[in-house]
Amino acid sequence: MASRASQAIRVVRRARPAEAAALSELAMRSKAVWGYNAAFMDACRKELTVPADAVRCNEIWLCEIGRNSAGFYELMPDVDSGHGEVRMCFVDPNFLRRGVGRTMWRHMEERARLCGLSRLGLDADPNAVPFYSAMGMAVTGEAPSGSIPGRMLPRMEKTL
């Protein structure tokens, strides 16, 4: 039997600047689910911090189940090139494997198309590659981590 949380209506809405700190903590909790040590997580904190100004100005969307923040994403559209960068895409560990990621991804692709984008790209945590592959992304190369010197991340892209 499915839990009440998995049956609840998922709402994807614009995040609010006052939620920036909570989004940052959600990102940290989500990243930590992969078992990274404290030093690694400390090194990632700056990159995973969501500034209130970014929430105010950027495409940052929050998925809610009931009154709970289940996940969020940030899409950085470059309308001139027709390409978008997925800067953040995190699901709260309490909501993993309940369709939150897929719900957010469908919403993000819809937003990308509304912005006139034809391509999405992202630098993936290696542990998240299976999810992104299931969403139609393909590994196209490597990109340096913004947090860990010398660490390379899978670069993934998708044509919409």
Coordinates of C-alpha atoms in Angstrom, one line a residue:
M1 CA 0.0 0.0 0.0
A2 CA 1.4 3.4 -0.9
S3 CA 2.0 5.9 1.8
R4 CA -0.1 9.0 2.2
A5 CA 2.8 11.2 1.2
S6 CA 3.2 9.4 -2.1
Q7 CA -0.5 9.7 -2.8
A8 CA -0.7 13.4 -2.0
I9 CA -1.0 16.0 -4.7
R10 CA 2.3 17.3 -5.8
V11 CA 2.4 21.0 -6.4
V12 CA 5.3 22.7 -8.3
R13 CA 5.4 26.4 -7.7
R14 CA 8.0 29.2 -7.8
A15 CA 10.2 29.2 -4.8
R16 CA 10.1 32.3 -2.6
P17 CA 13.2 34.3 -1.5
A18 CA 12.3 33.7 2.2
E19 CA 12.7 29.9 1.4
A20 CA 16.4 30.2 0.3
A21 CA 17.9 28.9 3.5
A22 CA 15.5 25.9 3.6
L23 CA 16.3 25.1 0.0
S24 CA 20.0 25.2 0.8
E25 CA 19.5 22.8 3.6
L26 CA 17.4 20.5 1.4
A27 CA 20.2 20.5 -1.1
M28 CA 22.7 19.5 1.6
R29 CA 20.5 16.7 2.9
S30 CA 19.9 15.4 -0.6
K31 CA 23.6 15.5 -1.5
A32 CA 24.5 13.7 1.9
V33 CA 22.3 10.8 1.0
W34 CA 25.1 9.4 -1.1
G35 CA 27.3 8.9 2.0
Y36 CA 29.8 11.6 1.4
N37 CA 32.0 12.5 4.5
A38 CA 31.8 15.7 6.5
A39 CA 34.8 17.3 4.7
F40 CA 33.3 16.7 1.3
M41 CA 30.0 18.1 2.4
D42 CA 31.7 21.2 3.9
A43 CA 33.4 21.7 0.6
C44 CA 30.1 21.6 -1.2
R45 CA 28.2 24.0 1.1
K46 CA 29.0 27.2 -0.9
E47 CA 28.0 25.7 -4.2
L48 CA 24.8 24.2 -2.7
T49 CA 23.8 27.5 -1.0
V50 CA 20.7 29.1 -2.7
P51 CA 20.9 32.9 -2.3
A52 CA 17.6 34.8 -1.8
D53 CA 18.5 37.0 -4.8
A54 CA 18.8 33.8 -7.0
V55 CA 15.3 32.7 -5.9
R56 CA 14.0 36.2 -6.6
C57 CA 15.5 36.4 -10.1
N58 CA 16.0 32.9 -11.4
E59 CA 13.9 29.9 -12.5
I60 CA 13.8 28.1 -9.1
W61 CA 10.8 25.9 -8.6
L62 CA 9.8 24.0 -5.5
C63 CA 7.8 20.7 -5.4
E64 CA 5.5 20.4 -2.4
I65 CA 3.6 17.4 -1.1
G66 CA 1.1 18.7 1.4
R67 CA 3.0 21.3 3.4
N68 CA 6.3 19.6 2.9
S69 CA 9.1 20.8 0.6
A70 CA 9.9 17.6 -1.3
G71 CA 12.4 18.9 -3.8
F72 CA 13.4 21.8 -6.0
Y73 CA 15.2 22.6 -9.2
E74 CA 16.9 25.6 -10.8
L75 CA 16.9 26.1 -14.5
M76 CA 19.2 28.7 -16.0
P77 CA 17.8 29.5 -19.5
D78 CA 20.0 31.1 -22.2
V79 CA 17.2 32.2 -24.6
D80 CA 19.8 33.5 -27.1
S81 CA 21.4 30.2 -27.6
G82 CA 18.3 28.1 -26.9
H83 CA 20.2 26.1 -24.3
G84 CA 19.3 25.7 -20.6
E85 CA 21.5 24.7 -17.7
V86 CA 20.1 22.7 -14.8
R87 CA 22.1 24.1 -12.0
M88 CA 20.3 22.3 -9.1
C89 CA 17.9 19.4 -8.9
F90 CA 17.4 17.9 -5.5
V91 CA 14.8 15.7 -3.8
D92 CA 14.5 15.6 0.0
P93 CA 15.7 12.1 1.2
N94 CA 12.3 11.6 2.9
F95 CA 10.6 11.7 -0.6
L96 CA 13.1 9.7 -2.7
R97 CA 11.5 7.1 -5.0
R98 CA 8.1 8.7 -4.8
G99 CA 7.9 10.4 -8.2
V100 CA 9.1 13.8 -7.0
G101 CA 12.1 13.9 -9.3
R102 CA 10.0 12.9 -12.3
T103 CA 7.3 15.4 -11.4
M104 CA 9.9 18.2 -11.2
W105 CA 11.7 17.0 -14.4
R106 CA 8.5 17.1 -16.4
H107 CA 7.8 20.6 -15.0
M108 CA 11.3 21.7 -15.8
E109 CA 11.1 20.5 -19.4
E110 CA 7.8 22.3 -19.8
R111 CA 9.4 25.5 -18.5
A112 CA 12.3 25.1 -20.8
R113 CA 10.1 24.7 -23.8
L114 CA 8.1 27.8 -22.7
C115 CA 11.4 29.7 -22.6
G116 CA 12.1 28.6 -26.2
L117 CA 14.9 26.2 -25.2
S118 CA 15.9 23.2 -27.4
R119 CA 18.6 21.7 -25.3
L120 CA 19.3 21.1 -21.6
G121 CA 22.6 20.4 -19.9
L122 CA 24.0 19.7 -16.5
D123 CA 27.0 18.5 -14.5
A124 CA 25.8 15.4 -12.7
D125 CA 26.7 13.9 -9.3
P126 CA 27.9 10.5 -10.5
N127 CA 25.3 8.8 -8.2
A128 CA 22.5 10.7 -10.0
V129 CA 23.5 9.6 -13.5
P130 CA 20.9 6.8 -13.6
F131 CA 18.1 9.2 -12.8
Y132 CA 19.1 11.7 -15.4
S133 CA 19.6 8.9 -17.9
A134 CA 16.0 7.8 -17.2
M135 CA 15.0 11.4 -17.9
G136 CA 16.6 11.2 -21.4
M137 CA 19.9 12.8 -20.6
A138 CA 23.1 11.4 -22.1
V139 CA 26.7 11.7 -20.9
T140 CA 28.6 13.8 -23.3
G141 CA 31.9 14.3 -21.5
E142 CA 33.2 15.6 -18.2
A143 CA 33.2 18.9 -16.3
P144 CA 35.2 20.0 -13.3
S145 CA 33.4 20.1 -10.0
G146 CA 32.7 23.6 -8.7
S147 CA 33.4 22.4 -5.1
I148 CA 36.1 19.7 -5.1
P149 CA 39.4 20.6 -6.9
G150 CA 40.5 17.8 -9.3
R151 CA 37.1 16.1 -9.2
M152 CA 35.5 15.6 -12.6
L153 CA 31.7 15.2 -13.0
P154 CA 29.8 13.6 -15.8
R155 CA 28.5 16.2 -18.3
M156 CA 25.0 15.4 -19.5
E157 CA 22.8 16.8 -22.2
K158 CA 19.4 16.3 -23.8
T159 CA 17.8 17.7 -26.9
L160 CA 14.2 18.7 -26.2

